XYZ file of C-alpha atoms in Angstrom:
511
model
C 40.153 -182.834 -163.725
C 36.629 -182.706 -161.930
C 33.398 -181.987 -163.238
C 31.888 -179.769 -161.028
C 28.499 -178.165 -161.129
C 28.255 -174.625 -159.364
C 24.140 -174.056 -158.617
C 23.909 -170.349 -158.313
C 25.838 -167.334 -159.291
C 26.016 -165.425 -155.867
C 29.496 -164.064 -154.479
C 30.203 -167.329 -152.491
C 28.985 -169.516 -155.924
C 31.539 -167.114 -158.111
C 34.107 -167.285 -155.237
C 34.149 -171.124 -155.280
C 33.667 -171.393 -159.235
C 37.306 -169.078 -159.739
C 39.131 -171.202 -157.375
C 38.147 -174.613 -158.679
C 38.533 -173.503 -162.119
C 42.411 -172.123 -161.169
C 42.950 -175.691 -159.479
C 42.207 -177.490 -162.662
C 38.320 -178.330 -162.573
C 35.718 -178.063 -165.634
C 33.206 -175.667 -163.435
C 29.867 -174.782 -165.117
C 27.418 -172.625 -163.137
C 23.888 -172.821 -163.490
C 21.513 -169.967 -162.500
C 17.901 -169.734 -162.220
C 18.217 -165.516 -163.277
C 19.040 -163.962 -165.593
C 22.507 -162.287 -164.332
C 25.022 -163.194 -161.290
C 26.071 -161.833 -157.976
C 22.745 -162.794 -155.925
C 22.023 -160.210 -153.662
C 24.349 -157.942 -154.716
C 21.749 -156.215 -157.376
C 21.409 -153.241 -159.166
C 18.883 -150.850 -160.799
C 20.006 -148.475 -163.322
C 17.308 -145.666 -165.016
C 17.456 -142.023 -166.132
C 21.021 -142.467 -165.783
C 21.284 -143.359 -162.083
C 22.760 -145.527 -160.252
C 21.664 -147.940 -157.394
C 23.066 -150.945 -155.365
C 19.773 -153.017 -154.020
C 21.889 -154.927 -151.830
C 24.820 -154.442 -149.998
C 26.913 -151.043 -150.675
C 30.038 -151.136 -148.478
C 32.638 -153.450 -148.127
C 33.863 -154.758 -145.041
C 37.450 -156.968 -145.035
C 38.058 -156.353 -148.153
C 40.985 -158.586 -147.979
C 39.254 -161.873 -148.638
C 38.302 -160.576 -152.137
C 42.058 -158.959 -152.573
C 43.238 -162.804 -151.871
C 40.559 -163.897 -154.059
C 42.313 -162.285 -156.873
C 46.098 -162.633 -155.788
C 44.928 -166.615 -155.872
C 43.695 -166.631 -158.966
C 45.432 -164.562 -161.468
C 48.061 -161.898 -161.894
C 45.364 -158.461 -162.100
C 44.784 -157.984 -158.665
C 41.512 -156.639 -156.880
C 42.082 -152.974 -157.286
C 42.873 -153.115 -160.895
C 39.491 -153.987 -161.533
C 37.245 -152.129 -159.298
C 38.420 -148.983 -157.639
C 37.824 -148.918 -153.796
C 37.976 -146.397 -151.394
C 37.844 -145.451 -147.839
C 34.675 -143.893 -146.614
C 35.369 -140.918 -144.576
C 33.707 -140.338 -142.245
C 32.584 -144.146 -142.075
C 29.469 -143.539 -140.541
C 27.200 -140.362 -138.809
C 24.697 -141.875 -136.410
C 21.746 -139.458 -135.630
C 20.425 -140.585 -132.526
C 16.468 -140.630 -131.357
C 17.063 -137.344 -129.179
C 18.742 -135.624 -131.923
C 22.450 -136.217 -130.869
C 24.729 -136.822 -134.200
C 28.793 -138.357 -133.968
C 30.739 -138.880 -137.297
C 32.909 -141.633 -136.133
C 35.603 -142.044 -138.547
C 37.226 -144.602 -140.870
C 39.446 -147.771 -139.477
C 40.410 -145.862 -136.262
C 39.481 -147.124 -132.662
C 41.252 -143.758 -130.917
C 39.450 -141.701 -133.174
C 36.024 -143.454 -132.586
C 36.500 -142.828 -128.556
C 37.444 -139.151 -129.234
C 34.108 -138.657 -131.541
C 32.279 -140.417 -128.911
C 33.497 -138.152 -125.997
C 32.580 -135.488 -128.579
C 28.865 -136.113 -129.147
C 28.100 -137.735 -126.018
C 30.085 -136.325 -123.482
C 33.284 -137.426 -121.524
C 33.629 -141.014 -120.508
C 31.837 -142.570 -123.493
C 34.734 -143.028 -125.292
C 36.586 -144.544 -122.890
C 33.460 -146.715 -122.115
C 33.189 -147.917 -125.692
C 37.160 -148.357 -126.084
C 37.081 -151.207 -123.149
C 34.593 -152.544 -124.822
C 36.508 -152.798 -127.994
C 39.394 -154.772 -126.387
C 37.172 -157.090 -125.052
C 35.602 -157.839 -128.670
C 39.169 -158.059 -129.558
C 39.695 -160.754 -127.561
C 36.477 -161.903 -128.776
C 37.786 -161.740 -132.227
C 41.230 -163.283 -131.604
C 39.841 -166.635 -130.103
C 36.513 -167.063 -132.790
C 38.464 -165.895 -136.292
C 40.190 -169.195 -137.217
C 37.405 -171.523 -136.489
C 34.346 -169.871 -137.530
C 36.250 -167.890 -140.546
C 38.931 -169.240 -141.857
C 38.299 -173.472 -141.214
C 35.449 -175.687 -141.944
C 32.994 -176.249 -139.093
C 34.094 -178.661 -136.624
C 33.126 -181.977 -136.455
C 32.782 -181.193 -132.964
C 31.325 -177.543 -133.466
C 29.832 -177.968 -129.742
C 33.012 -176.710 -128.610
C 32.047 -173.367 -130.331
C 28.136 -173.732 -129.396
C 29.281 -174.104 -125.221
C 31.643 -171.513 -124.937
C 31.549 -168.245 -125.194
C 34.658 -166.193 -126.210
C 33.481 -162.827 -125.376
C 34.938 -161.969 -121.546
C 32.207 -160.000 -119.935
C 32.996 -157.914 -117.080
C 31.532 -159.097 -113.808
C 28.574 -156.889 -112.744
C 28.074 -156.593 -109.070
C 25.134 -156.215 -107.424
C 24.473 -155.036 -103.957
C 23.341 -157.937 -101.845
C 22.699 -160.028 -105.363
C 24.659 -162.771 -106.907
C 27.086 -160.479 -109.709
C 26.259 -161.654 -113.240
C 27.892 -161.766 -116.508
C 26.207 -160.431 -120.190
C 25.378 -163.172 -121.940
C 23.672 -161.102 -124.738
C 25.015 -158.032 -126.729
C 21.841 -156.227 -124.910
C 23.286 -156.862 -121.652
C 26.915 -156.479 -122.987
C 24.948 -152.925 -123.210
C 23.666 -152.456 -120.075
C 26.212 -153.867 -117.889
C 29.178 -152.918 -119.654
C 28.087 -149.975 -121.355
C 26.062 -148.156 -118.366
C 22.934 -148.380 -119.952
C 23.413 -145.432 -121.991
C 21.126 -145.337 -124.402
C 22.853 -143.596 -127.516
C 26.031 -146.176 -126.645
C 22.809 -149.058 -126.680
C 21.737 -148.256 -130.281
C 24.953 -147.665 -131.132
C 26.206 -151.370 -130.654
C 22.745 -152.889 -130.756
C 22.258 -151.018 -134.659
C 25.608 -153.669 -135.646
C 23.651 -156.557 -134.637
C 20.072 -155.282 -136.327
C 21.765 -154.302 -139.536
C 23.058 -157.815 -140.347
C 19.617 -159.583 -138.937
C 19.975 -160.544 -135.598
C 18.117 -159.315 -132.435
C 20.512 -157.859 -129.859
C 18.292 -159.134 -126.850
C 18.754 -162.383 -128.527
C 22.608 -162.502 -129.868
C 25.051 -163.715 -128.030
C 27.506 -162.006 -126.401
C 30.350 -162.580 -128.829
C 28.168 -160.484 -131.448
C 30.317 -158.152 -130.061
C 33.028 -159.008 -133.110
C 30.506 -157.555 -135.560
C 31.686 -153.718 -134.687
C 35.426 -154.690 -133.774
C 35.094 -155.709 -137.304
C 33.925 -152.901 -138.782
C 35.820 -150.135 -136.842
C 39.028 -152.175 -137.488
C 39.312 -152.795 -140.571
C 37.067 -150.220 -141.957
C 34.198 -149.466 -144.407
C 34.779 -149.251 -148.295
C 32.768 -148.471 -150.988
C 32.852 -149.048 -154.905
C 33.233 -146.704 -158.042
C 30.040 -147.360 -159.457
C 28.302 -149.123 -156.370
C 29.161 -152.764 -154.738
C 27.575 -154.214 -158.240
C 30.641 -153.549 -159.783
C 32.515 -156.325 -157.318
C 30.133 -158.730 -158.403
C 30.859 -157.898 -162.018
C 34.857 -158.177 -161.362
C 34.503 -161.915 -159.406
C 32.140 -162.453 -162.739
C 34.860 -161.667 -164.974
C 37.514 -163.576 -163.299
C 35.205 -166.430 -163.054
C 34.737 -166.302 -167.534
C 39.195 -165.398 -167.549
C 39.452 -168.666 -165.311
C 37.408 -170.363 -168.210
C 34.451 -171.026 -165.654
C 31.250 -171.667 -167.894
C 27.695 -169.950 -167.010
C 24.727 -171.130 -168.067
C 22.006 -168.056 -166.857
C 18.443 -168.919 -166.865
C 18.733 -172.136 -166.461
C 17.076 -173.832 -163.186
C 17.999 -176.758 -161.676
C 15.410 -179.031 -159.932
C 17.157 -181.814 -158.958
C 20.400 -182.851 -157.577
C 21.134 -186.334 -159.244
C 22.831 -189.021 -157.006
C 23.926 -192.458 -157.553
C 24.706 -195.082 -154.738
C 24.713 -191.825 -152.557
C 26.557 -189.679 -153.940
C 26.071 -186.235 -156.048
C 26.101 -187.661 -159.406
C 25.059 -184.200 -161.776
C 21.765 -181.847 -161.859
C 18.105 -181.842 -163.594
C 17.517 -178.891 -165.237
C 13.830 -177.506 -165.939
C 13.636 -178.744 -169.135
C 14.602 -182.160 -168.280
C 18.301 -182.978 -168.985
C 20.719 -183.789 -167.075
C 24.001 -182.647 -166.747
C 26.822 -185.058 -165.268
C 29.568 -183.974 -162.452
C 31.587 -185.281 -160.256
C 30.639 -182.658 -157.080
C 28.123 -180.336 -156.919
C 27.899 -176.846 -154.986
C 24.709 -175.431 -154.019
C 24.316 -171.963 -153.706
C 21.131 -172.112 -152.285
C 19.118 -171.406 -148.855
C 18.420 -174.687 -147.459
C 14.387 -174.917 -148.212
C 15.889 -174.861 -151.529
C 18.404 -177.171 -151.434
C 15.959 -179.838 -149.597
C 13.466 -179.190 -152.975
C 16.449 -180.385 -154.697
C 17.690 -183.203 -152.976
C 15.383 -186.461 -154.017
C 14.299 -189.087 -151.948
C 14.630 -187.062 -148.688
C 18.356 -187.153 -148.178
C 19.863 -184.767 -145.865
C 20.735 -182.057 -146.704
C 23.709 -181.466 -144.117
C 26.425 -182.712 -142.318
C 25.833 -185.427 -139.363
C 27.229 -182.916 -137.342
C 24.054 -180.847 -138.336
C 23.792 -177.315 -135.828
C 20.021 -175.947 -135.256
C 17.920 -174.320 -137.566
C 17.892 -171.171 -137.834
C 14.126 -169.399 -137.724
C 12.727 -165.269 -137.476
C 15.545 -164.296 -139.775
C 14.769 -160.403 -141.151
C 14.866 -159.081 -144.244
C 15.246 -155.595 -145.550
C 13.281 -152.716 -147.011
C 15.191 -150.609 -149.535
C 14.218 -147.429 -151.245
C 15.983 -145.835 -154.751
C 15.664 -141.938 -154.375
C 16.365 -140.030 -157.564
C 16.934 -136.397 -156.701
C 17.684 -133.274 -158.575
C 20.094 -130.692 -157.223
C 24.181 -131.899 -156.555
C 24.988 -133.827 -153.580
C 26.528 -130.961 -150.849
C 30.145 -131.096 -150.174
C 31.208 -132.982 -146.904
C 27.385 -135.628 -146.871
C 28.639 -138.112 -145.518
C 28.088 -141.309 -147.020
C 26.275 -143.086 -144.775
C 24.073 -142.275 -141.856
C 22.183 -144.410 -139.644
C 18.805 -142.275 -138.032
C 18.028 -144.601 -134.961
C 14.661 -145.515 -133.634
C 12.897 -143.713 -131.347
C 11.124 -146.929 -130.138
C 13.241 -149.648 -129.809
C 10.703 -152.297 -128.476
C 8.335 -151.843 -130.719
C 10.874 -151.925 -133.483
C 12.465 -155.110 -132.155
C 9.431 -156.952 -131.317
C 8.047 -155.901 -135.104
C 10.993 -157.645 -136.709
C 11.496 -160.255 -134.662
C 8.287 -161.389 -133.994
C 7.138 -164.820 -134.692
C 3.692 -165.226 -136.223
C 0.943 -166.666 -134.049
C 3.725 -166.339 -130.581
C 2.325 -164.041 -127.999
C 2.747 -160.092 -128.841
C 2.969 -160.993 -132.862
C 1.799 -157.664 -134.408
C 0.088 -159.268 -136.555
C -0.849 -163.001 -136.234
C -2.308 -164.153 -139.275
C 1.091 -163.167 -141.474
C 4.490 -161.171 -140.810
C 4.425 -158.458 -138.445
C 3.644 -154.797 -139.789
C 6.550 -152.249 -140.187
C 8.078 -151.030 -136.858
C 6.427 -147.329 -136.366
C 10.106 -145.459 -136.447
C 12.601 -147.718 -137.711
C 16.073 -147.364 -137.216
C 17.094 -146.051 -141.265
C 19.892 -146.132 -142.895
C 20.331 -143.343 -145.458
C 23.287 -143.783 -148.252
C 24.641 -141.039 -150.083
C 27.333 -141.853 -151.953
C 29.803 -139.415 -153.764
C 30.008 -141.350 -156.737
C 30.038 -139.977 -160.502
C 28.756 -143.054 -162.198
C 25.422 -142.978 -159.988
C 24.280 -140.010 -161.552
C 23.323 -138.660 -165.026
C 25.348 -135.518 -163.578
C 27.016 -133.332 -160.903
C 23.403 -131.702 -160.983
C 21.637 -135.307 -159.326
C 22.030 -137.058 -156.368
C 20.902 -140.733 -156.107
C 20.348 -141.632 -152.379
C 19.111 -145.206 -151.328
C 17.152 -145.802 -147.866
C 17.108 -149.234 -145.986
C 15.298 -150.944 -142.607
C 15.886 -154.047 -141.060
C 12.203 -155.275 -141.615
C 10.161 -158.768 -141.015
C 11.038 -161.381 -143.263
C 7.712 -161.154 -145.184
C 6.472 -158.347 -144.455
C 4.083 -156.350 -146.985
C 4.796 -152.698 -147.556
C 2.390 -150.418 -147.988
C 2.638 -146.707 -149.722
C 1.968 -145.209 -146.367
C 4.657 -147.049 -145.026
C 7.019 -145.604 -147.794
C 5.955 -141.966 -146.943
C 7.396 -142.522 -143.475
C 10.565 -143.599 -144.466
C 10.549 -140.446 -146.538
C 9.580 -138.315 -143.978
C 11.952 -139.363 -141.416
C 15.227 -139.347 -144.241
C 13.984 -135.853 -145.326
C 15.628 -134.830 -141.955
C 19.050 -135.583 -142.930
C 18.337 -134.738 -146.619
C 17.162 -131.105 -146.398
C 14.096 -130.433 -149.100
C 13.803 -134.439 -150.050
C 10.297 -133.800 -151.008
C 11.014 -130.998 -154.007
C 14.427 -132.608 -154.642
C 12.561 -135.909 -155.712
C 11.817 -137.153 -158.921
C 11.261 -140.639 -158.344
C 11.648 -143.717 -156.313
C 11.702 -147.362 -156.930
C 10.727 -149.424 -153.460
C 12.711 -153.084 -152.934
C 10.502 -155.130 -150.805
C 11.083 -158.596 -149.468
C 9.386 -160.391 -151.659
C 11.939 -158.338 -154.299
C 14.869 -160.146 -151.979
C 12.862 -163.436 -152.384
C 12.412 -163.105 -156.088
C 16.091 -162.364 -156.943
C 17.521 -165.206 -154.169
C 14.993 -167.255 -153.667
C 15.265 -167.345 -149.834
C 11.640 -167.631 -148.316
C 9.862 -164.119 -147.668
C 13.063 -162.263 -148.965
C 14.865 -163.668 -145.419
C 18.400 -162.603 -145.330
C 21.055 -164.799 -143.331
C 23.499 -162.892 -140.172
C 27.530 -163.948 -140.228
C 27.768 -167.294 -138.055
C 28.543 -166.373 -134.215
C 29.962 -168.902 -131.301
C 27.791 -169.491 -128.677
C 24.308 -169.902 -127.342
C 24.030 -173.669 -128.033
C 24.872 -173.498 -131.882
C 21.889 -171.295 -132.571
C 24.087 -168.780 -134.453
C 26.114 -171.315 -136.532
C 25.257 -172.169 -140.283
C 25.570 -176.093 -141.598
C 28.762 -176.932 -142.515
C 29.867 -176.719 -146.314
C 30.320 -180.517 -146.339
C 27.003 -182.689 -146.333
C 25.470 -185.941 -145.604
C 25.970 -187.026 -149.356
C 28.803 -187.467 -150.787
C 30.595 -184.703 -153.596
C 27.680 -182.239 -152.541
C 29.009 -178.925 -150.871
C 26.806 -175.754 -150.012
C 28.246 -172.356 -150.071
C 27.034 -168.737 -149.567
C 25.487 -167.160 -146.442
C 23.040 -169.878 -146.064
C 26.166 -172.265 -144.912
C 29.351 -171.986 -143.114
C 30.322 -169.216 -142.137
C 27.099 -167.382 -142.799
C 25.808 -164.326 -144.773
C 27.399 -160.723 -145.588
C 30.126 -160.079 -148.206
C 33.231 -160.829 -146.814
C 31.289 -164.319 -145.378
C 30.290 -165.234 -148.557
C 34.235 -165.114 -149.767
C 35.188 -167.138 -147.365
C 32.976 -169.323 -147.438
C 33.667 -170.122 -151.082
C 37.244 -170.655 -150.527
C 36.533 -173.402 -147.449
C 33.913 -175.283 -150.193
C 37.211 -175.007 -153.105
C 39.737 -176.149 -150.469
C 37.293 -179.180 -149.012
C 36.945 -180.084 -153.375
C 40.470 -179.750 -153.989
C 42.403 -181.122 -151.015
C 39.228 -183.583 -149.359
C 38.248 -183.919 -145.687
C 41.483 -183.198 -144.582
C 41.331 -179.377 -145.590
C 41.695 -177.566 -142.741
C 41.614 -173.925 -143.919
C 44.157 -171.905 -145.312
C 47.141 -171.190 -143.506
């Protein structure tokens, strides 16, 4: 039996912890807050309900294995998940609205064709098999198995197969970024644009930017569906929690570690903040990597020879908590995505680069984009209201990592959701804003920045450091590593870290 020392209780942390604890190890967690699940927060008041961080699920099935692996209650017996339905309206900027539905590709073209007008469907169906192929060739390595040693393979190639687009008298080319996956493959059109550019914006990455095979982010989605929680996505964290304490996993809350012992090389235990130290055979950090450096003495490296580049511009997110009287109306849907009327000036705004040419605003992160693209969630869940007569609705843009809010700023994001939530402005009671320095506080990643799922491609500069490092018994996990951030990321990436612990170098990844 190992002594292992968990830093952080986010979903990856927990996810690891369980799985170590089931394989025989004594696993204490230490974390800096005062609760567990990272980003997946909540705020409760006046008898509402709010997620600050993620609120659907996406492949649900690494947490269902999660619990099959380690114990007999499984996954639904503990939090009660359903189906949104439909999964998603999207309003577009000239006033266009589709409802494409849950976990169905046919249905999605037929919506499509619907809203947009014949051919669209058929236009964003071809593009779905090709992100299927996409998905078929990148799932196994950059999901399911520790990063290569020779993760150049996945940095050179890239798995998405683009259509050839010919050009009269011109040399044909191929997309090499889901912008031109757009364009070329997509006609241009500009609703079908935001539509797959809004996958790659939501989970932080620039579409003019992302690579190509990006393109799995929606085949992921429209595959195998979006689900939300009985009493919001908080309520996953709180079942991984509990099967962490059945699994006899120890948490010590409040407690910050600043330093990462090692002896002859190797992780020998932590320094907590009041000085003691606490002795383990491996250690797992939880922790973005400016973090884990602070914690690492003498200037060892952090990560694996096989180190991929750093990742840099990374977004964060603005959310707002509406508290409204008056019931939700029958057949909201639960989510609805408002795109921007301005997507260069909302891309450049959140992308930017301080101090680079056409920074917004030079001397610090760049001001909010004019009309971002907003996400408005209104779930049909009990338990987030004091009663049928409330609604609680929660608002979110991608925004700088960073970036300040200002009230004025807030009174936009009202205005523009009050046009999908008919009489906002009487309905409201009050609202709670979540900036990025909120994200920073509760996860300690610098200016609240929040890490995209790991993506093949582009020289590496979408891959995450592998889970193994260049010292010895010391294993990240989470979004910040292998294979990168979101829910269903951060599960998986907690069962690579348990299976590199528990069967050594050799692991390979489940089969």
């Amino acid at each position: 039996m190992a002594r292992i020392v968990v830093i952080g209780a986010g979903m990856g942390a927990m996810t690891a912890a369980a799985r170590l604890a089931v394989a025989g190890h004594r696993v204490v967690v230490h974390e800096r807050t005062g609760t567990y699940g990272g980003a997946l927060g909540s705020v409760r008041r006046d008898g509402f309900g709010f997620d600050t961080g993620p609120s659907l699920l996406h492949l649900p099935a690494v947490y269902r294995d999660l619990f099959v692996k380690t114990g007999k209650q499984p996954l639904e017996d503990r939090v009660e998940l359903s189906q949104v339905e439909p999964a998603v309206r999207h309003v577009f900027a000239d006033g266009t609205a589709a409802d494409l539905p849950n976990a169905s590709r046919a249905g999605v073209g037929e919506a499509l064709d619907a809203a947009l007008g014949a051919g669209a469907g058929a236009r964003w169906a071809a593009f779905m098999n090709r992100a299927r192929e996409a998905w078929d060739r990148t799932r196994r390595p950059l999901l399911e198995e520790p990063l290569w040693p020779n993760w150049q393979v996945l940095a050179e190639r890239e798995p998405y197969p683009s259509v050839a687009h010919k050009r009269l008298l011109r040399r044909e080319r191929r997309a090499v970024t889901l912008a031109q996956v757009a364009e070329f493959e997509l006609a241009g059109e500009p609703r079908l644009t935001a539509l797959l550019e809004h996958f790659a914006l939501a989970r932080g990455l620039d579409p003019r930017t992302a690579p190509a095979s990006a393109a799995v982010l929606p085949y992921m989605e429209q595959t195998f569906g979006s689900w939300a929680a009985r009493g919001g996505m908080r309520a996953l964290a709180t079942a991984v929690y509990e099967r962490c304490l059945a699994r006899r996993v120890e948490f010590a809350f409040d407690s910050a570690v600043v330093r990462v012992v090692d002896k002859d090389g190797r992780a020998a235990g932590v320094e907590l903040a009041d000085g003691s130290v606490v002795d383990a055979d491996f250690v797992v950090a939880g922790v973005p990597p400016r973090a884990l450096a602070a914690l690492l003495s003498g200037g060892t490296a952090a990560r694996a020879p096989q180190d991929v580049p750093a990742r840099s511009g990374l977004p964060s997110r603005l959310t707002v908590l509406l508290a409204l009287r008056g019931a939700r109306p029958e057949g909201t849907p639960h989510r609805t995505v408002l795109h921007t009327a301005d997507r260069a000036d909302e891309l450049d705004r959140v992308f930017a680069t301080p101090g680079t040419p056409g920074a917004p605003a030079p001397q610090g992160a760049p001001a909010l984009p004019v009309s971002p693209t907003l996400t408005v969630l209104r779930p049909d869940d009990p338990t987030a209201v004091p009663d049928a007569d409330h609604e609680a609705v929660t608002l979110t843009a991608t925004v700088a990592a960073g970036a300040e809010v200002t009230a004025a700023d807030v009174r936009r994001l009202l205005d523009r959701a009050s046009t999908v939530v008919p009489g906002l402005a009487d309905r409201l009671l009050w609202h709670e804003v979540r900036t990025p320095a909120d994200i920073a506080e509760a996860t300690g990643a610098e200016g609240g920045a929040v890490p995209p799922p790991t993506l093949a491609a582009d020289s590496g500069r979408h891959l995450h450091p592998a889970n193994s490092t260049a010292v010895a018994g010391l294993h990240t996990v989470g979004g910040w590593s292998h294979p990168g951030g979101g829910l269903p990321h951060a599960g998986m990436s907690g069962t690579l870290v348990a299976g590199l612990i528990v069967e050594g170098p050799e692991f390979r990844g489940s089969q």
